[in-house]
CSV table of N, CA, C and O in Angstrom, one decimal:
chain,number,residue,atom,x,y,z
A,2,ARG,N,83.2,44.9,-39.6
A,2,ARG,CA,81.7,44.2,-39.8
A,2,ARG,C,80.6,44.8,-40.5
A,2,ARG,O,80.7,43.9,-41.1
A,3,ALA,N,80.9,45.9,-41.3
A,3,ALA,CA,80.6,46.8,-42.6
A,3,ALA,C,81.5,46.7,-44.0
A,3,ALA,O,82.6,47.0,-43.9
A,4,GLU,N,80.5,45.9,-44.8
A,4,GLU,CA,81.2,45.5,-46.4
A,4,GLU,C,80.3,45.7,-47.2
A,4,GLU,O,79.3,44.5,-47.4
A,5,GLY,N,80.8,46.3,-47.9
A,5,GLY,CA,79.7,46.5,-49.4
A,5,GLY,C,78.8,47.1,-49.3
A,5,GLY,O,77.5,46.7,-50.0
A,6,GLY,N,77.8,47.7,-48.3
A,6,GLY,CA,76.6,47.7,-47.0
A,6,GLY,C,75.9,46.9,-47.1
A,6,GLY,O,75.1,46.9,-46.8
A,7,ARG,N,76.6,45.9,-46.5
A,7,ARG,CA,76.6,44.7,-46.1
A,7,ARG,C,77.1,44.6,-44.8
A,7,ARG,O,78.1,45.0,-44.0
A,8,VAL,N,76.1,43.5,-43.3
A,8,VAL,CA,76.6,43.7,-42.5
A,8,VAL,C,76.2,42.2,-41.7
A,8,VAL,O,75.1,41.9,-42.0
A,9,GLN,N,77.1,42.0,-40.9
A,9,GLN,CA,76.9,40.4,-40.4
A,9,GLN,C,76.9,40.8,-39.1
A,9,GLN,O,76.6,41.7,-38.1
A,10,ILE,N,75.4,40.4,-39.3
A,10,ILE,CA,74.9,39.5,-36.9
A,10,ILE,C,75.9,39.0,-36.8
A,10,ILE,O,75.8,37.2,-37.5
A,11,LYS,N,76.0,38.4,-35.8
A,11,LYS,CA,77.3,37.8,-35.1
A,11,LYS,C,76.8,37.3,-33.3
A,11,LYS,O,76.3,38.0,-33.6
A,12,SER,N,77.1,35.8,-33.4
A,12,SER,CA,76.6,35.6,-31.9
A,12,SER,C,77.8,36.4,-30.7
A,12,SER,O,79.0,36.5,-30.7
A,13,PRO,N,76.9,37.0,-30.1
A,13,PRO,CA,77.5,37.9,-29.0
A,13,PRO,C,77.7,36.5,-27.7
A,13,PRO,O,77.8,37.3,-26.9
A,14,VAL,N,77.4,34.5,-28.5
A,14,VAL,CA,77.5,33.3,-27.3
A,14,VAL,C,77.4,32.8,-28.1
A,14,VAL,O,77.2,32.7,-28.7
A,15,GLY,N,78.8,31.8,-27.1
A,15,GLY,CA,78.4,30.9,-27.4
A,15,GLY,C,76.9,29.3,-26.8
A,15,GLY,O,77.1,29.4,-25.9
A,16,GLY,N,76.4,28.9,-28.2
A,16,GLY,CA,75.7,28.3,-27.7
A,16,GLY,C,74.6,27.6,-28.7
A,16,GLY,O,75.4,27.2,-29.7
A,17,THR,N,73.5,26.9,-28.4
A,17,THR,CA,72.2,27.2,-29.9
A,17,THR,C,71.7,27.3,-31.0
A,17,THR,O,71.4,28.2,-30.2
A,18,PHE,N,72.0,27.9,-32.3
A,18,PHE,CA,71.2,28.9,-32.4
A,18,PHE,C,69.8,27.6,-32.9
A,18,PHE,O,70.0,26.4,-33.3
A,19,TYR,N,69.3,29.1,-32.8
A,19,TYR,CA,68.3,28.7,-33.3
A,19,TYR,C,67.0,30.2,-33.7
A,19,TYR,O,67.3,31.4,-33.7
A,20,ARG,N,66.8,29.6,-35.0
A,20,ARG,CA,65.9,30.7,-36.0
A,20,ARG,C,64.7,31.6,-35.1
A,20,ARG,O,64.0,32.6,-35.8
A,21,GLY,N,64.1,30.7,-34.2
A,21,GLY,CA,62.4,31.7,-33.7
A,21,GLY,C,63.2,31.7,-32.0
A,21,GLY,O,64.7,31.6,-32.4
A,22,ARG,N,61.5,31.5,-31.5
A,22,ARG,CA,62.3,32.2,-30.2
A,22,ARG,C,62.6,30.0,-29.4
A,22,ARG,O,63.6,31.6,-28.3
A,23,SER,N,62.5,29.6,-30.1
A,23,SER,CA,62.7,28.0,-28.8
A,23,SER,C,62.8,27.6,-30.1
A,23,SER,O,62.4,27.7,-31.5
A,24,ARG,N,62.9,26.2,-29.9
A,24,ARG,CA,63.2,25.1,-30.1
A,24,ARG,C,62.2,24.7,-31.5
A,24,ARG,O,61.9,24.5,-30.1
A,25,GLY,N,61.5,24.2,-32.2
A,25,GLY,CA,60.7,23.9,-32.8
A,25,GLY,C,60.1,25.0,-33.7
A,25,GLY,O,58.6,25.3,-34.5
A,26,ALA,N,60.0,26.1,-32.8
A,26,ALA,CA,59.6,28.2,-33.6
A,26,ALA,C,59.3,28.5,-34.3
A,26,ALA,O,60.4,28.5,-35.3
A,27,GLN,N,58.5,28.8,-35.0
A,27,GLN,CA,58.6,29.5,-36.7
A,27,GLN,C,60.0,30.6,-36.2
A,27,GLN,O,60.2,31.4,-35.9
A,28,ALA,N,60.4,30.1,-37.4
A,28,ALA,CA,61.8,31.4,-37.9
A,28,ALA,C,61.3,33.2,-38.1
A,28,ALA,O,60.2,33.4,-38.1
A,29,TRP,N,61.9,33.9,-37.2
A,29,TRP,CA,61.7,35.2,-37.0
A,29,TRP,C,61.7,35.9,-38.7
A,29,TRP,O,61.6,36.6,-38.8
A,30,VAL,N,63.4,35.7,-39.0
A,30,VAL,CA,63.4,36.9,-40.3
A,30,VAL,C,64.1,35.1,-42.0
A,30,VAL,O,63.6,34.1,-41.2
A,31,GLU,N,63.5,35.7,-42.5
A,31,GLU,CA,64.2,34.6,-43.6
A,31,GLU,C,64.3,36.0,-45.0
A,31,GLU,O,64.9,36.5,-44.7
A,32,GLU,N,66.0,34.7,-45.4
A,32,GLU,CA,66.3,34.8,-46.6
A,32,GLU,C,65.3,35.7,-47.2
A,32,GLU,O,64.5,36.0,-47.8
A,33,GLY,N,65.7,37.4,-47.5
A,33,GLY,CA,64.6,38.4,-48.4
A,33,GLY,C,64.1,39.5,-48.0
A,33,GLY,O,63.8,39.6,-48.6
A,34,GLY,N,64.3,39.0,-46.6
A,34,GLY,CA,62.8,39.4,-45.8
A,34,GLY,C,63.8,40.6,-45.3
A,34,GLY,O,64.8,41.1,-45.0
A,35,ALA,N,62.8,42.1,-44.5
A,35,ALA,CA,63.0,43.2,-44.3
A,35,ALA,C,63.1,42.6,-42.5
A,35,ALA,O,62.8,41.9,-42.4
A,36,VAL,N,64.0,43.6,-42.1
A,36,VAL,CA,64.7,43.2,-40.5
A,36,VAL,C,64.8,45.6,-40.2
A,36,VAL,O,65.5,45.6,-40.6
A,37,LYS,N,64.0,45.7,-39.2
A,37,LYS,CA,64.6,46.8,-38.6
A,37,LYS,C,65.2,46.7,-37.2
A,37,LYS,O,65.5,45.3,-36.9
A,38,LYS,N,65.8,47.9,-37.4
A,38,LYS,CA,66.7,47.6,-35.7
A,38,LYS,C,66.4,47.3,-34.7
A,38,LYS,O,65.4,47.9,-34.3
A,39,ASP,N,66.8,47.1,-34.1
A,39,ASP,CA,66.3,46.2,-32.3
A,39,ASP,C,65.6,45.0,-32.8
A,39,ASP,O,64.2,44.6,-31.5
A,40,ALA,N,64.8,44.8,-33.5
A,40,ALA,CA,64.2,43.8,-34.3
A,40,ALA,C,64.7,42.1,-33.7
A,40,ALA,O,65.7,42.2,-33.8
A,41,GLY,N,64.3,41.0,-33.0
A,41,GLY,CA,64.9,40.2,-32.7
A,41,GLY,C,65.6,39.7,-34.4
A,41,GLY,O,63.7,38.8,-35.0
A,42,VAL,N,66.2,38.2,-33.9
A,42,VAL,CA,66.3,38.0,-35.5
A,42,VAL,C,66.4,36.3,-35.1
A,42,VAL,O,66.7,35.0,-35.8
A,43,CYS,N,66.2,36.2,-33.8
A,43,CYS,CA,66.9,34.8,-33.7
A,43,CYS,C,67.4,35.0,-32.0
A,43,CYS,O,67.1,35.1,-31.5
A,44,SER,N,67.4,32.9,-31.4
A,44,SER,CA,67.5,33.2,-30.2
A,44,SER,C,68.9,32.5,-29.7
A,44,SER,O,69.1,31.3,-31.5
A,45,ILE,N,69.2,32.4,-29.3
A,45,ILE,CA,71.0,31.4,-29.0
A,45,ILE,C,70.3,30.8,-27.5
A,45,ILE,O,70.9,31.4,-26.5
A,46,GLU,N,70.7,29.0,-27.7
A,46,GLU,CA,70.0,28.8,-25.8
A,46,GLU,C,71.6,28.4,-25.6
A,46,GLU,O,72.6,27.8,-25.9
A,47,ALA,N,72.2,29.3,-24.3
A,47,ALA,CA,73.4,28.5,-24.1
A,47,ALA,C,73.0,29.2,-21.8
A,47,ALA,O,72.9,29.4,-21.5
A,48,MET,N,73.6,27.5,-21.9
A,48,MET,CA,73.2,27.2,-19.7
A,48,MET,C,72.0,27.3,-19.8
A,48,MET,O,71.5,28.2,-19.3
A,49,LYS,N,70.8,27.0,-20.8
A,49,LYS,CA,70.1,26.7,-19.7
A,49,LYS,C,68.7,27.9,-20.9
A,49,LYS,O,67.7,28.3,-20.4
A,50,ILE,N,69.2,29.0,-21.0
A,50,ILE,CA,69.0,30.5,-20.9
A,50,ILE,C,68.4,30.4,-22.2
A,50,ILE,O,69.5,30.8,-23.4
A,51,MET,N,67.6,31.4,-22.6
A,51,MET,CA,67.4,32.2,-24.3
A,51,MET,C,67.9,32.9,-23.9
A,51,MET,O,67.2,34.3,-23.7
A,52,ASN,N,68.9,33.7,-25.0
A,52,ASN,CA,68.8,34.5,-25.1
A,52,ASN,C,68.3,35.4,-26.8
A,52,ASN,O,68.5,34.4,-28.0
A,53,GLU,N,67.9,35.9,-26.9
A,53,GLU,CA,66.9,36.7,-28.0
A,53,GLU,C,68.4,37.6,-29.0
A,53,GLU,O,68.9,38.7,-27.7
A,54,ILE,N,68.0,37.2,-29.9
A,54,ILE,CA,69.1,38.5,-31.2
A,54,ILE,C,69.1,39.0,-31.6
A,54,ILE,O,68.0,39.4,-32.4
A,55,ARG,N,69.6,40.5,-31.3
A,55,ARG,CA,69.1,41.0,-32.0
A,55,ARG,C,69.1,41.8,-32.7
A,55,ARG,O,70.7,41.9,-33.5
A,56,ALA,N,68.8,43.0,-34.0
A,56,ALA,CA,69.4,43.4,-35.9
A,56,ALA,C,69.8,44.4,-35.1
A,56,ALA,O,69.2,45.7,-34.6
A,57,GLU,N,70.8,44.9,-35.4
A,57,GLU,CA,71.4,46.4,-34.9
A,57,GLU,C,71.1,47.5,-36.5
A,57,GLU,O,72.4,48.0,-35.9
A,58,THR,N,71.1,46.6,-37.5
A,58,THR,CA,70.7,47.9,-38.8
A,58,THR,C,69.5,47.5,-39.1
A,58,THR,O,69.0,46.4,-39.2
A,59,ASP,N,68.7,48.9,-39.7
A,59,ASP,CA,67.3,47.8,-40.6
A,59,ASP,C,68.2,48.3,-41.8
A,59,ASP,O,69.5,47.7,-42.2
A,60,GLY,N,67.7,46.2,-42.9
A,60,GLY,CA,68.2,46.7,-43.9
A,60,GLY,C,67.0,45.1,-44.8
A,60,GLY,O,65.9,45.2,-44.1
A,61,LYS,N,67.6,44.1,-44.8
A,61,LYS,CA,67.7,42.6,-45.5
A,61,LYS,C,68.0,41.4,-45.6
A,61,LYS,O,69.1,41.7,-45.6
A,62,ILE,N,67.4,40.6,-45.1
A,62,ILE,CA,68.5,39.8,-44.8
A,62,ILE,C,68.7,39.1,-45.9
A,62,ILE,O,68.3,38.0,-46.5
A,63,GLU,N,70.5,39.3,-46.2
A,63,GLU,CA,70.9,39.0,-47.3
A,63,GLU,C,70.6,37.2,-47.8
A,63,GLU,O,70.7,36.3,-47.9
A,64,ARG,N,71.6,36.8,-46.3
A,64,ARG,CA,71.9,35.4,-45.8
A,64,ARG,C,71.2,35.1,-44.9
A,64,ARG,O,72.4,35.2,-43.8
A,65,VAL,N,70.8,34.3,-44.5
A,65,VAL,CA,70.6,33.0,-42.9
A,65,VAL,C,72.7,31.8,-43.2
A,65,VAL,O,72.6,31.3,-43.9
A,66,LEU,N,73.5,31.8,-42.1
A,66,LEU,CA,74.8,31.1,-41.5
A,66,LEU,C,75.3,29.9,-40.9
A,66,LEU,O,75.6,29.5,-41.6
A,67,VAL,N,73.5,29.6,-40.3
A,67,VAL,CA,73.6,28.7,-39.9
A,67,VAL,C,72.2,27.8,-39.7
A,67,VAL,O,71.0,28.5,-39.1
A,68,GLU,N,72.3,26.5,-39.9
A,68,GLU,CA,71.0,25.7,-39.7
A,68,GLU,C,70.5,25.9,-38.1
A,68,GLU,O,71.2,25.8,-37.5
A,69,SER,N,69.0,26.0,-37.4
A,69,SER,CA,68.5,26.2,-36.3
A,69,SER,C,68.3,24.4,-35.8
A,69,SER,O,69.7,23.3,-36.7
A,70,GLY,N,69.4,24.7,-34.9
A,70,GLY,CA,69.8,24.0,-33.7
A,70,GLY,C,71.5,23.3,-34.2
A,70,GLY,O,72.1,22.6,-33.4
A,71,GLU,N,71.9,24.1,-35.1
A,71,GLU,CA,72.9,24.0,-35.1
A,71,GLU,C,73.8,24.8,-33.3
A,71,GLU,O,74.1,26.1,-33.5
A,72,PRO,N,74.5,24.7,-33.2
A,72,PRO,CA,76.5,24.9,-32.1
A,72,PRO,C,76.4,26.6,-33.0
A,72,PRO,O,77.5,26.0,-33.6
A,73,VAL,N,77.0,27.4,-32.5
A,73,VAL,CA,78.5,28.3,-32.9
A,73,VAL,C,78.5,29.2,-31.6
A,73,VAL,O,78.6,28.6,-30.7
A,74,GLU,N,79.8,29.0,-31.9
A,74,GLU,CA,80.6,29.7,-31.2
A,74,GLU,C,80.9,31.3,-30.8
A,74,GLU,O,80.3,32.2,-32.1
A,75,TYR,N,81.6,31.9,-30.3
A,75,TYR,CA,80.8,33.9,-29.8
A,75,TYR,C,82.1,34.4,-31.2
A,75,TYR,O,82.7,33.7,-31.6
A,76,GLY,N,81.6,35.2,-31.9
A,76,GLY,CA,81.4,36.2,-32.7
A,76,GLY,C,81.5,35.1,-33.8
A,76,GLY,O,81.5,36.3,-35.0
A,77,GLN,N,80.8,34.1,-34.0
A,77,GLN,CA,80.4,33.8,-35.7
A,77,GLN,C,79.2,34.2,-36.0
A,77,GLN,O,79.1,35.3,-35.3
A,78,PRO,N,79.6,34.4,-37.3
A,78,PRO,CA,78.1,34.9,-38.2
A,78,PRO,C,77.0,33.9,-38.2
A,78,PRO,O,77.1,33.6,-38.7
A,79,LEU,N,76.2,35.2,-38.0
A,79,LEU,CA,74.7,33.8,-38.5
A,79,LEU,C,73.8,34.3,-39.9
A,79,LEU,O,73.3,33.8,-39.7
A,80,PHE,N,74.4,36.4,-40.0
A,80,PHE,CA,73.1,36.3,-40.4
A,80,PHE,C,74.2,37.7,-41.5
A,80,PHE,O,75.5,38.8,-40.6
A,81,LEU,N,73.7,37.7,-42.2
A,81,LEU,CA,74.5,38.8,-43.7
A,81,LEU,C,73.1,39.6,-44.4
A,81,LEU,O,72.1,38.9,-44.2
A,82,VAL,N,73.3,40.6,-43.7
A,82,VAL,CA,72.2,42.0,-43.9
A,82,VAL,C,72.3,42.6,-45.1
A,82,VAL,O,73.4,43.5,-44.8
A,83,ARG,N,71.7,42.9,-45.9
A,83,ARG,CA,72.1,44.1,-46.4
A,83,ARG,C,71.4,46.2,-46.1
A,83,ARG,O,70.2,45.7,-46.1
A,84,ARG,N,72.1,46.8,-45.9
A,84,ARG,CA,71.6,48.1,-45.6
A,84,ARG,C,70.5,48.9,-46.2
A,84,ARG,O,71.2,48.6,-47.3
A,85,GLY,N,70.0,48.6,-45.7
A,85,GLY,CA,68.6,50.2,-46.4
A,85,GLY,C,67.4,50.0,-46.2
A,85,GLY,O,66.3,49.2,-45.9
């Protein structure tokens, strides 16, 4: 999961990816922005239930790997985070 100080945040479920709390909501994190461990970074809607996905480490969002509204699969990388 960690490569050269980078960590991937992966989807724990299959569903529809949203950068905010719900469809059309403001994104929780942006590329280049700081994130704290356990802070919400996105939501995934699965079977009409919104699942809040949280950061596993403190760091900086290096890349957002999925566009809001796109389907994602279990284990798919969503974000690339540089630790620190």
